[in-house]
PDB file of C-alpha atoms in Angstrom:
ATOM      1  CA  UNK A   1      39.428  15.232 -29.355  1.00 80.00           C
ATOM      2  CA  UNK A   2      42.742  14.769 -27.409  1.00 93.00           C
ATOM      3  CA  UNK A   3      43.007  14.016 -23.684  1.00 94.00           C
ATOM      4  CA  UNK A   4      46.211  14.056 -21.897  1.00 96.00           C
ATOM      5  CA  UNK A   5      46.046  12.872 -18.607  1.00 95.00           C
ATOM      6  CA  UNK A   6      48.745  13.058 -15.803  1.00 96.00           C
ATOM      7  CA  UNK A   7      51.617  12.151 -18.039  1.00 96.00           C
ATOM      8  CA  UNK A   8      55.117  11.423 -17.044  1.00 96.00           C
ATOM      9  CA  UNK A   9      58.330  11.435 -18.764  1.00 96.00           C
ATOM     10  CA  UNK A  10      61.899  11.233 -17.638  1.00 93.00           C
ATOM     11  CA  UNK A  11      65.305  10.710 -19.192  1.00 94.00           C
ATOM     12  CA  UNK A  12      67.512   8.709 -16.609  1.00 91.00           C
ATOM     13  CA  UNK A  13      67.554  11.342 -13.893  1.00 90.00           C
ATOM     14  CA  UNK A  14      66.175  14.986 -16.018  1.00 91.00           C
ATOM     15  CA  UNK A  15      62.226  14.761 -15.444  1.00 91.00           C
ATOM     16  CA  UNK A  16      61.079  16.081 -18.454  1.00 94.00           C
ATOM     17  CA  UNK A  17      56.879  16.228 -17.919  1.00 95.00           C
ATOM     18  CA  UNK A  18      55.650  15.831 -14.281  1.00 94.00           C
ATOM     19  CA  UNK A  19      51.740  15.312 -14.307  1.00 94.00           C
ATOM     20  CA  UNK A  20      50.927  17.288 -17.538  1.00 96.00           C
ATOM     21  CA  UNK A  21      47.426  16.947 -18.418  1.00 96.00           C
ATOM     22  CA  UNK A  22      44.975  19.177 -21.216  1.00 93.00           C
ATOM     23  CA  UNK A  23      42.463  18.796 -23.669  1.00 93.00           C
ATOM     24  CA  UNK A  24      43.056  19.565 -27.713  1.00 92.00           C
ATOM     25  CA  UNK A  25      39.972  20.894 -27.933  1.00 89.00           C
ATOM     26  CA  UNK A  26      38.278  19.278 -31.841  1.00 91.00           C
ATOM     27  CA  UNK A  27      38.955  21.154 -34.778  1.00 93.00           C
ATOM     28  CA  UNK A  28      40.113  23.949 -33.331  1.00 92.00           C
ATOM     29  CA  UNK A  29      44.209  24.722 -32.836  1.00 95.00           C
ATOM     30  CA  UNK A  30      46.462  24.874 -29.332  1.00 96.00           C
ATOM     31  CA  UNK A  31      49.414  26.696 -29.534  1.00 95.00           C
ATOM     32  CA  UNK A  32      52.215  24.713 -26.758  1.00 96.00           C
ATOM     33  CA  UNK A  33      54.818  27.094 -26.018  1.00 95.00           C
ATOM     34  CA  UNK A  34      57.521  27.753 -23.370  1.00 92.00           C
ATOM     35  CA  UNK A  35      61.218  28.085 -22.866  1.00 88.00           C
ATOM     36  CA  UNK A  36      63.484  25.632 -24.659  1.00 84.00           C
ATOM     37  CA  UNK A  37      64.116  22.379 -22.903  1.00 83.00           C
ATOM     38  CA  UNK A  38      61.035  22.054 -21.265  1.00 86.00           C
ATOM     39  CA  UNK A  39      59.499  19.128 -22.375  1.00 89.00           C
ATOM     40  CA  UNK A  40      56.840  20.806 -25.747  1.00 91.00           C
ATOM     41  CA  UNK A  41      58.664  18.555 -28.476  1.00 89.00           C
ATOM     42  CA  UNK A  42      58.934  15.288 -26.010  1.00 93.00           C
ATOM     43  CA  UNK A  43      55.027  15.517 -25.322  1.00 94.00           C
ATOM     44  CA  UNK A  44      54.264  15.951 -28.961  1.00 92.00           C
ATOM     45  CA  UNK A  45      55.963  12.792 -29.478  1.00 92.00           C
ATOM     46  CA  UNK A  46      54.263  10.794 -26.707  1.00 93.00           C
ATOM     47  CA  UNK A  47      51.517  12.006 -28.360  1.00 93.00           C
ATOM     48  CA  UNK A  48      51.994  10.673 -31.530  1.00 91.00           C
ATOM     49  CA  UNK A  49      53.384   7.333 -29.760  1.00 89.00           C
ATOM     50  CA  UNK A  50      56.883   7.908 -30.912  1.00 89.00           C
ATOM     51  CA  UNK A  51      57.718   7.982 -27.288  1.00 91.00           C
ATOM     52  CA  UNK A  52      56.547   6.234 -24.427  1.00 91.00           C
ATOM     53  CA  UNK A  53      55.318   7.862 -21.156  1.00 94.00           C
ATOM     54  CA  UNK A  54      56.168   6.678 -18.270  1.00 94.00           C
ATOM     55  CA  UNK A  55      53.146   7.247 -16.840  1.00 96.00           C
ATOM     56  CA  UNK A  56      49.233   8.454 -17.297  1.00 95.00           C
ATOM     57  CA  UNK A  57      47.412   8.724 -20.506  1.00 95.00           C
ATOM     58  CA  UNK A  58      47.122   9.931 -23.706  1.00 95.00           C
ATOM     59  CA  UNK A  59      43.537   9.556 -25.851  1.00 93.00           C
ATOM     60  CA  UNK A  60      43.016  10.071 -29.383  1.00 92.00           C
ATOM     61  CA  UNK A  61      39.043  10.550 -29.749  1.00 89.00           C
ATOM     62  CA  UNK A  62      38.113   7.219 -28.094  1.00 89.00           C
ATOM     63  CA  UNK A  63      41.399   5.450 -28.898  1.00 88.00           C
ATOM     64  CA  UNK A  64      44.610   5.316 -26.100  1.00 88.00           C
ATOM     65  CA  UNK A  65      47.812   5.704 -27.539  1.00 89.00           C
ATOM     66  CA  UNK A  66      49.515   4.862 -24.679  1.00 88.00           C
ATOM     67  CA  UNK A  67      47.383   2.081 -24.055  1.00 85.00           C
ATOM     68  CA  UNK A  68      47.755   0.462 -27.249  1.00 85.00           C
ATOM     69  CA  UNK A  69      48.874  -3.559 -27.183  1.00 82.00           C
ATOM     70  CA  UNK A  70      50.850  -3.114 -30.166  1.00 85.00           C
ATOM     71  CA  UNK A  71      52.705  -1.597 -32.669  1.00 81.00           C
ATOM     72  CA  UNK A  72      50.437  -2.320 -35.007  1.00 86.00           C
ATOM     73  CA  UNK A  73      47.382  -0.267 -33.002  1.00 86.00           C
ATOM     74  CA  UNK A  74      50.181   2.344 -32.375  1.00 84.00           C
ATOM     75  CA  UNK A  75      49.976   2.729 -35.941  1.00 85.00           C
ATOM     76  CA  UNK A  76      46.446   2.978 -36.632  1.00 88.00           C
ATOM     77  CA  UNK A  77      46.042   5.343 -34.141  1.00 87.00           C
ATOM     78  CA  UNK A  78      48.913   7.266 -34.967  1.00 87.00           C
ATOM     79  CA  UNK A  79      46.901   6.938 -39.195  1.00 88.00           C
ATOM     80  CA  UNK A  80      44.497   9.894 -37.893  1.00 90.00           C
ATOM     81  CA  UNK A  81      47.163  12.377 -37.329  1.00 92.00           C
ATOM     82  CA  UNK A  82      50.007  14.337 -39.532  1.00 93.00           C
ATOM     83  CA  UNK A  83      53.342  15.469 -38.676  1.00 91.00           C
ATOM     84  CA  UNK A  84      55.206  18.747 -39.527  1.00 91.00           C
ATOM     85  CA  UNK A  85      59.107  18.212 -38.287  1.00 85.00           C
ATOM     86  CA  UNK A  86      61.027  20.923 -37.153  1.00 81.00           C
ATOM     87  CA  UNK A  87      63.542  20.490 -40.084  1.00 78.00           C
ATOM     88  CA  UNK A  88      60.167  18.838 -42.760  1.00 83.00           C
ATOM     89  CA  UNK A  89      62.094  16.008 -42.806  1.00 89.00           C
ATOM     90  CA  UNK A  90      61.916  15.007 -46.714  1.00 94.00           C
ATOM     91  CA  UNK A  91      63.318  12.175 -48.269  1.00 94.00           C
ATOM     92  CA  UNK A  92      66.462  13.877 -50.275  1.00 95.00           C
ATOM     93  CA  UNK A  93      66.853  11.038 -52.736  1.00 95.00           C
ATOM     94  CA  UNK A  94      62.755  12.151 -53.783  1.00 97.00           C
ATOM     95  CA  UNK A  95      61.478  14.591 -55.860  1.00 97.00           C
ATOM     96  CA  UNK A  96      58.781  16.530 -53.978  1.00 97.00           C
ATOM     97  CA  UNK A  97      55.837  14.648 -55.483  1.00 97.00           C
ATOM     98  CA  UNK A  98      57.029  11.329 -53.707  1.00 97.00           C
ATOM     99  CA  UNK A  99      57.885  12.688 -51.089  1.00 97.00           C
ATOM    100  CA  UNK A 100      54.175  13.800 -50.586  1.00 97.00           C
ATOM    101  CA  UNK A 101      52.748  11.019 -51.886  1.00 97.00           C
ATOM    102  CA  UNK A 102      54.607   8.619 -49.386  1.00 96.00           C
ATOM    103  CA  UNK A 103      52.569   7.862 -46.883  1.00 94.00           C
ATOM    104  CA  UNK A 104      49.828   7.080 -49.150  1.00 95.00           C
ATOM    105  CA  UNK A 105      52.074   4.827 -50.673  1.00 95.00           C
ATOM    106  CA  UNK A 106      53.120   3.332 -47.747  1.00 91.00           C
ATOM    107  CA  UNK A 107      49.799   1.989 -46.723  1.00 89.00           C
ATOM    108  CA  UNK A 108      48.898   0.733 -49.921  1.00 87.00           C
ATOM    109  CA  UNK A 109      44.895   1.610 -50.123  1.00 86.00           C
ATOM    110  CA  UNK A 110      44.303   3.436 -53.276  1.00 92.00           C
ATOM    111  CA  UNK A 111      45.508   3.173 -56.871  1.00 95.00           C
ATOM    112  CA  UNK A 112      48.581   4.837 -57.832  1.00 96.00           C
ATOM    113  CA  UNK A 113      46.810   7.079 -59.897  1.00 95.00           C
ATOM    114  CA  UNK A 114      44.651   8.320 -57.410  1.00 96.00           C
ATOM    115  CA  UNK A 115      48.124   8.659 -55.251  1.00 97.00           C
ATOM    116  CA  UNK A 116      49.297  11.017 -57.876  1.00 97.00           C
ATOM    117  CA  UNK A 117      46.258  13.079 -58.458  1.00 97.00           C
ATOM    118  CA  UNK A 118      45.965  13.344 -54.706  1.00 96.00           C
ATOM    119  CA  UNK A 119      49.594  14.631 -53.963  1.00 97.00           C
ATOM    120  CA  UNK A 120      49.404  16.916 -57.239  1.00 97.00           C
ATOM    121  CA  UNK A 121      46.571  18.749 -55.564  1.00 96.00           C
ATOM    122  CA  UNK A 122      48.243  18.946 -51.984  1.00 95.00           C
ATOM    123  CA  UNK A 123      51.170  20.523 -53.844  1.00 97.00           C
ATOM    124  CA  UNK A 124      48.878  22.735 -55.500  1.00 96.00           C
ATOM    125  CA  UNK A 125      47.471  24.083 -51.925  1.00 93.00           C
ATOM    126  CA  UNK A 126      50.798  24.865 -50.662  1.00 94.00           C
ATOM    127  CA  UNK A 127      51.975  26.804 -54.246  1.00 94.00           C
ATOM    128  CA  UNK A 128      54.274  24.048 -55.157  1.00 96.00           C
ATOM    129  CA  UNK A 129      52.548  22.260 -58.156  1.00 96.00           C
ATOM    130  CA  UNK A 130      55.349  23.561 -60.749  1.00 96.00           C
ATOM    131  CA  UNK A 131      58.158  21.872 -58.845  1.00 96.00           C
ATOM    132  CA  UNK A 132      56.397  18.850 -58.101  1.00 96.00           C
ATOM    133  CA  UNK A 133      60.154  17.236 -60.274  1.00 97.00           C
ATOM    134  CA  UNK A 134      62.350  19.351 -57.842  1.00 96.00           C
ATOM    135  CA  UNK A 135      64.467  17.366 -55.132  1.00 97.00           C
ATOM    136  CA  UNK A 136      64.964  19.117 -51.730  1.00 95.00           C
ATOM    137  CA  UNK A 137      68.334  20.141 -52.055  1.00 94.00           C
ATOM    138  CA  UNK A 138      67.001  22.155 -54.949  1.00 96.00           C
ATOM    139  CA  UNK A 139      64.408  24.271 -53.261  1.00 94.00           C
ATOM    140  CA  UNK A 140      64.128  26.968 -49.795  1.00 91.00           C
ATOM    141  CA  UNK A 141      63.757  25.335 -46.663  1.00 89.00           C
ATOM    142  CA  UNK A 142      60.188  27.410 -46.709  1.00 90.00           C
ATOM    143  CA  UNK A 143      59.710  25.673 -49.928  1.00 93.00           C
ATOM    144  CA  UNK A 144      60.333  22.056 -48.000  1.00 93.00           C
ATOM    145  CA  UNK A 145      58.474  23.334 -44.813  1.00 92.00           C
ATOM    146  CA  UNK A 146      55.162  23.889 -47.446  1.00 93.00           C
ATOM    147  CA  UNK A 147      56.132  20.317 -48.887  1.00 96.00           C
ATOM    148  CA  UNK A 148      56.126  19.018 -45.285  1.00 95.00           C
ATOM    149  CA  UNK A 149      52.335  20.157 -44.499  1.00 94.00           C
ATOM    150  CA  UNK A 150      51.328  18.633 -47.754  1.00 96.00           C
ATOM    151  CA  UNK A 151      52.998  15.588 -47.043  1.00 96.00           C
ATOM    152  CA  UNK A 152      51.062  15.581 -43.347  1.00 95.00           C
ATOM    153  CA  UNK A 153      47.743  16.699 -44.872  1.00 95.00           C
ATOM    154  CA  UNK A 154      47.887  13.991 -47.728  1.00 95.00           C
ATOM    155  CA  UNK A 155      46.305  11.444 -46.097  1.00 94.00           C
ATOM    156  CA  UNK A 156      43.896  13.729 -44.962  1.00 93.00           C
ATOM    157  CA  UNK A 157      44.023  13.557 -41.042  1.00 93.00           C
ATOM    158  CA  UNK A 158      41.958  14.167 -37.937  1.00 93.00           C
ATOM    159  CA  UNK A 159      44.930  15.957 -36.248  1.00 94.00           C
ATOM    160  CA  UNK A 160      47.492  17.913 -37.477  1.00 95.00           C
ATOM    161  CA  UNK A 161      50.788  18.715 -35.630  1.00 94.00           C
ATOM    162  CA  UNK A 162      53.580  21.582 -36.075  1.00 94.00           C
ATOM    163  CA  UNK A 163      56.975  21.405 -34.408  1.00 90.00           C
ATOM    164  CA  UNK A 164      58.456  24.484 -34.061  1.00 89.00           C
ATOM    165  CA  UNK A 165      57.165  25.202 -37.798  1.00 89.00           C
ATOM    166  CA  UNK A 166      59.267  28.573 -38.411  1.00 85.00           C
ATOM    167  CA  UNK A 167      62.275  27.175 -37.204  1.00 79.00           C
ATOM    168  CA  UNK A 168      65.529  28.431 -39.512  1.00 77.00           C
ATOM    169  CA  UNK A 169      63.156  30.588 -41.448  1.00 83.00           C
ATOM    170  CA  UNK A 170      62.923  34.356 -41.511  1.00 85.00           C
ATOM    171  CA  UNK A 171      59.963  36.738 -40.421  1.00 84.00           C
ATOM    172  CA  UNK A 172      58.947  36.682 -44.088  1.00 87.00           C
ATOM    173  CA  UNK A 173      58.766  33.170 -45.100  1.00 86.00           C
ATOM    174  CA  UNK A 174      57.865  32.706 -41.155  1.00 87.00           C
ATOM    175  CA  UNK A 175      54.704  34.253 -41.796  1.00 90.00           C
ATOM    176  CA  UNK A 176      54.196  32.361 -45.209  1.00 90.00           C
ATOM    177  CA  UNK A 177      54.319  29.283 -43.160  1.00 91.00           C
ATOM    178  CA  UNK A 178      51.643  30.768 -40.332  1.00 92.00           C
ATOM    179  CA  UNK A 179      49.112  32.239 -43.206  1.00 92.00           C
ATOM    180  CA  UNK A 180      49.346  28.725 -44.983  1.00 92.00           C
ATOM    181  CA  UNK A 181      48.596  27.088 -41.926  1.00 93.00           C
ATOM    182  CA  UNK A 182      45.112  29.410 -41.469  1.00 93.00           C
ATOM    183  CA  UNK A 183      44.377  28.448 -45.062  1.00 92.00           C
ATOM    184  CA  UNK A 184      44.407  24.821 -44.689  1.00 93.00           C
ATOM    185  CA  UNK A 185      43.289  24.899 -41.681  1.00 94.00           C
ATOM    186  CA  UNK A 186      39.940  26.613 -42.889  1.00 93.00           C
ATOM    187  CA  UNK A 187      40.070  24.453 -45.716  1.00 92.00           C
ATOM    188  CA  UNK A 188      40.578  20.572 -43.928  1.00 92.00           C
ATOM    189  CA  UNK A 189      38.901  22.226 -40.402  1.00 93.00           C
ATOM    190  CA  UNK A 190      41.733  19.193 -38.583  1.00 94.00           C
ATOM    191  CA  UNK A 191      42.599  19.538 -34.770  1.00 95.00           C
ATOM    192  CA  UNK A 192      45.782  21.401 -34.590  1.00 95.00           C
ATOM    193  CA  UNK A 193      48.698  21.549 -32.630  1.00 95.00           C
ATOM    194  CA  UNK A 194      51.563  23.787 -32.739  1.00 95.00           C
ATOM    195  CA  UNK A 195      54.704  23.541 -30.565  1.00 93.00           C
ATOM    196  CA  UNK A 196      56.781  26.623 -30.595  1.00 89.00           C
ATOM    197  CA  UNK A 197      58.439  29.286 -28.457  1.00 82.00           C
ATOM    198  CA  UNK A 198      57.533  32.122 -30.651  1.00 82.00           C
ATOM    199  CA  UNK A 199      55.299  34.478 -28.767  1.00 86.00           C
ATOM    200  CA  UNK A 200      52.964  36.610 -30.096  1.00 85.00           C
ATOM    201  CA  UNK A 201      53.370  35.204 -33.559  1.00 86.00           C
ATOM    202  CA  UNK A 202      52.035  32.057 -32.896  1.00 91.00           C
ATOM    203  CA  UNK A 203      48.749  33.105 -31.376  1.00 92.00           C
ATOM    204  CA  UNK A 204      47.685  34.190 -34.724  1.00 91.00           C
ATOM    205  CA  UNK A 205      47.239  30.254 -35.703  1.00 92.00           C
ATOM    206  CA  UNK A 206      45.985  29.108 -32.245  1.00 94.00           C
ATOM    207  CA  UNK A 207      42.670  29.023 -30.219  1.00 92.00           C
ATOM    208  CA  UNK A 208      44.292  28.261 -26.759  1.00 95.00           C
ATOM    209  CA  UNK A 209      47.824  28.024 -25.611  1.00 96.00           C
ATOM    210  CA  UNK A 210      48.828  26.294 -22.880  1.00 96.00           C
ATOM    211  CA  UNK A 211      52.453  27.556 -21.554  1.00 96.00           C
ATOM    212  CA  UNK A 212      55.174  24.477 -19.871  1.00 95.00           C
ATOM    213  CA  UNK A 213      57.761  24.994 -17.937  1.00 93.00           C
ATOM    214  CA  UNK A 214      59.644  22.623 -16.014  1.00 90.00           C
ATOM    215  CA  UNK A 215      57.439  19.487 -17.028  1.00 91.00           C
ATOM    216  CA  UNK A 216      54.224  21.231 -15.608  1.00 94.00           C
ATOM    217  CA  UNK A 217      52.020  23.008 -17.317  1.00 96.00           C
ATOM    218  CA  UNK A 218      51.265  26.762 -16.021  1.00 96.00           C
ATOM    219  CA  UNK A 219      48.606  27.895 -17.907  1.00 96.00           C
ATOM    220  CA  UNK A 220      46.048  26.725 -20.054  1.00 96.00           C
ATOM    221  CA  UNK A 221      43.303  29.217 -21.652  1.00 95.00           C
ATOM    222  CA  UNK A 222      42.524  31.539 -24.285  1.00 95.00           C
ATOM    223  CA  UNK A 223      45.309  34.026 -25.727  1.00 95.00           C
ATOM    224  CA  UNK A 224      43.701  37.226 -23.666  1.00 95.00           C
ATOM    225  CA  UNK A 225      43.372  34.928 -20.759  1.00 96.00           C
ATOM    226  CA  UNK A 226      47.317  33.964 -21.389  1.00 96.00           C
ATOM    227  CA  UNK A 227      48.010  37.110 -21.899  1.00 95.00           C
ATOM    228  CA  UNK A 228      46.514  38.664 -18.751  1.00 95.00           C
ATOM    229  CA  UNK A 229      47.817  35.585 -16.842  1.00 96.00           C
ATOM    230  CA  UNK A 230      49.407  37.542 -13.491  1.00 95.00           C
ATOM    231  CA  UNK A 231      51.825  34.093 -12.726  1.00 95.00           C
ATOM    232  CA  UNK A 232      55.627  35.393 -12.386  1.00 95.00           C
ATOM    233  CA  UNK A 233      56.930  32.778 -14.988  1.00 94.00           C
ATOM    234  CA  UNK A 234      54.034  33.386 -17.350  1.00 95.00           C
ATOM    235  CA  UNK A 235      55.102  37.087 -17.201  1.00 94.00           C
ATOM    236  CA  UNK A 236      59.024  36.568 -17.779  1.00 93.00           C
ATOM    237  CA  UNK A 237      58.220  34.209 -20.631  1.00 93.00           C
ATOM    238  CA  UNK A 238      55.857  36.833 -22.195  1.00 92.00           C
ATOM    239  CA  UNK A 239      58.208  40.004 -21.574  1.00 90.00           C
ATOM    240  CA  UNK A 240      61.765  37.600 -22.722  1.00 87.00           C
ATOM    241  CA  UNK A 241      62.929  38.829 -19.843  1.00 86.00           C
ATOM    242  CA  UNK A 242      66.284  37.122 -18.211  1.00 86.00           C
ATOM    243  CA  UNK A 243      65.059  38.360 -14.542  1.00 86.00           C
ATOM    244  CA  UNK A 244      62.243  36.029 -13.306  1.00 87.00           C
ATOM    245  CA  UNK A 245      61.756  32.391 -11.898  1.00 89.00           C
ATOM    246  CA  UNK A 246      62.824  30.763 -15.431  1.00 88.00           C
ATOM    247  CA  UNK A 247      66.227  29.542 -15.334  1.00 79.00           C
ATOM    248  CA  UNK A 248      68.689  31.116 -18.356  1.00 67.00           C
ATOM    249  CA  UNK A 249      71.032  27.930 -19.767  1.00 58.00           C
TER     250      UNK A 249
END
């Protein structure tokens, strides 16, 4: 479904990915994990062309996002896939039912109606039908985060991608966020990808997980193959050890 191949990316002299290439495997969901600062959020955006590469390749199905001519193919490409940001990244001056309904909106292909029945529902699958009238400001941030996935899922997309998706929440409404991302996940069956540091938490949403570290990636494979992984920096990262080949900041 996804095909990375050999991609580069550097900020002025900080390489961020050196030669980082995997396969998203269709419908099923890779977990991207590692220590912080080494390069999981960067690649998600190359990925969804919000970022160049500097080099190699990045395939959607049979479309290449970084070999698009345009903006304009950027953005159909980029049509198939859904977004949750680290922080759900709502419009604050919407209530929660425009913010879902947004990007449906913002293309302009159905009837408003439609728009609104659609987004109901999505709110609906993520608990949040009653407060479809709330603004942001007036709900959790787990309540936002569920807003966020509905807002990705509403256009109903091939690929679906988490950043950091627990981020600022607690174990509780952490694992709120992880079972609602099983549900829909059984009930949509999209290609998932979830960037986050949190081991093993994360493995209960994921089919693979491949592991970076210092723009490379170290290993890609099942979670008992990534768990039995004997590779020093694989090991430190698993045990949160400080002693090891990965650098502390």
């Amino acid at each position: 479904m996804i095909s990375i191949r050999n991609v580069h990316k550097r900020f002025d002299a900080q390489i961020v990915l050196s030669g980082v290439s995997l396969d998203i495997e269709r419908g099923g969901t890779t977990a991207i994990v590692g220590p912080s600062g080494t390069g999981k959020s960067v690649l998600l955006k190359i990925i969804t062309g919000l970022l160049h590469a500097d080099a190699g390749e990045v395939r959607i199905g049979s479309d290449s996002m970084t070999g698009a001519a345009s903006g304009r193919e950027r953005r159909r490409i980029c049509s198939r896939m859904g977004v949750l940001f680290q922080g759900a990244a709502l419009f604050d001056s919407m209530n929660l039912l425009d913010n879902v309904a947004f990007p449906l909106r913002y293309r302009g292909e159905i009837a408003e109606n439609e728009i609104i029945a659609r987004s109901l529902d999505m709110l609906d699958d993520v608990g949040l039908k009653n407060r479809a009238l709330s603004f942001p400001g007036e709900v959790s941030i787990g309540m936002r985060k569920r807003v966020g996935i509905a807002r990705a899922l509403v256009t109903r997309p091939d690929v679906l991608l988490f950043d950091e998706p627990n981020t600022g929440l607690d174990p509780e409404m952490g694992q709120e966020i992880y079972d609602l991302i099983k549900e829909t996940h059984r009930k949509y069956g999209f290609t998932g990808i979830v960037v986050s540091h949190e081991i093993p938490e994360v493995f209960q949403v994921c089919d693979r997980v491949v592991m970076l570290y210092r723009g490379e990636v170290q290993i890609d494979g099942t979670v008992s193959e990534f768990l039995a992984c004997p590779k020093p920096v694989v090991r430190q990262f698993i045990a949160g050890s400080i002693t090891g080949p990965i650098e502390m900041c």
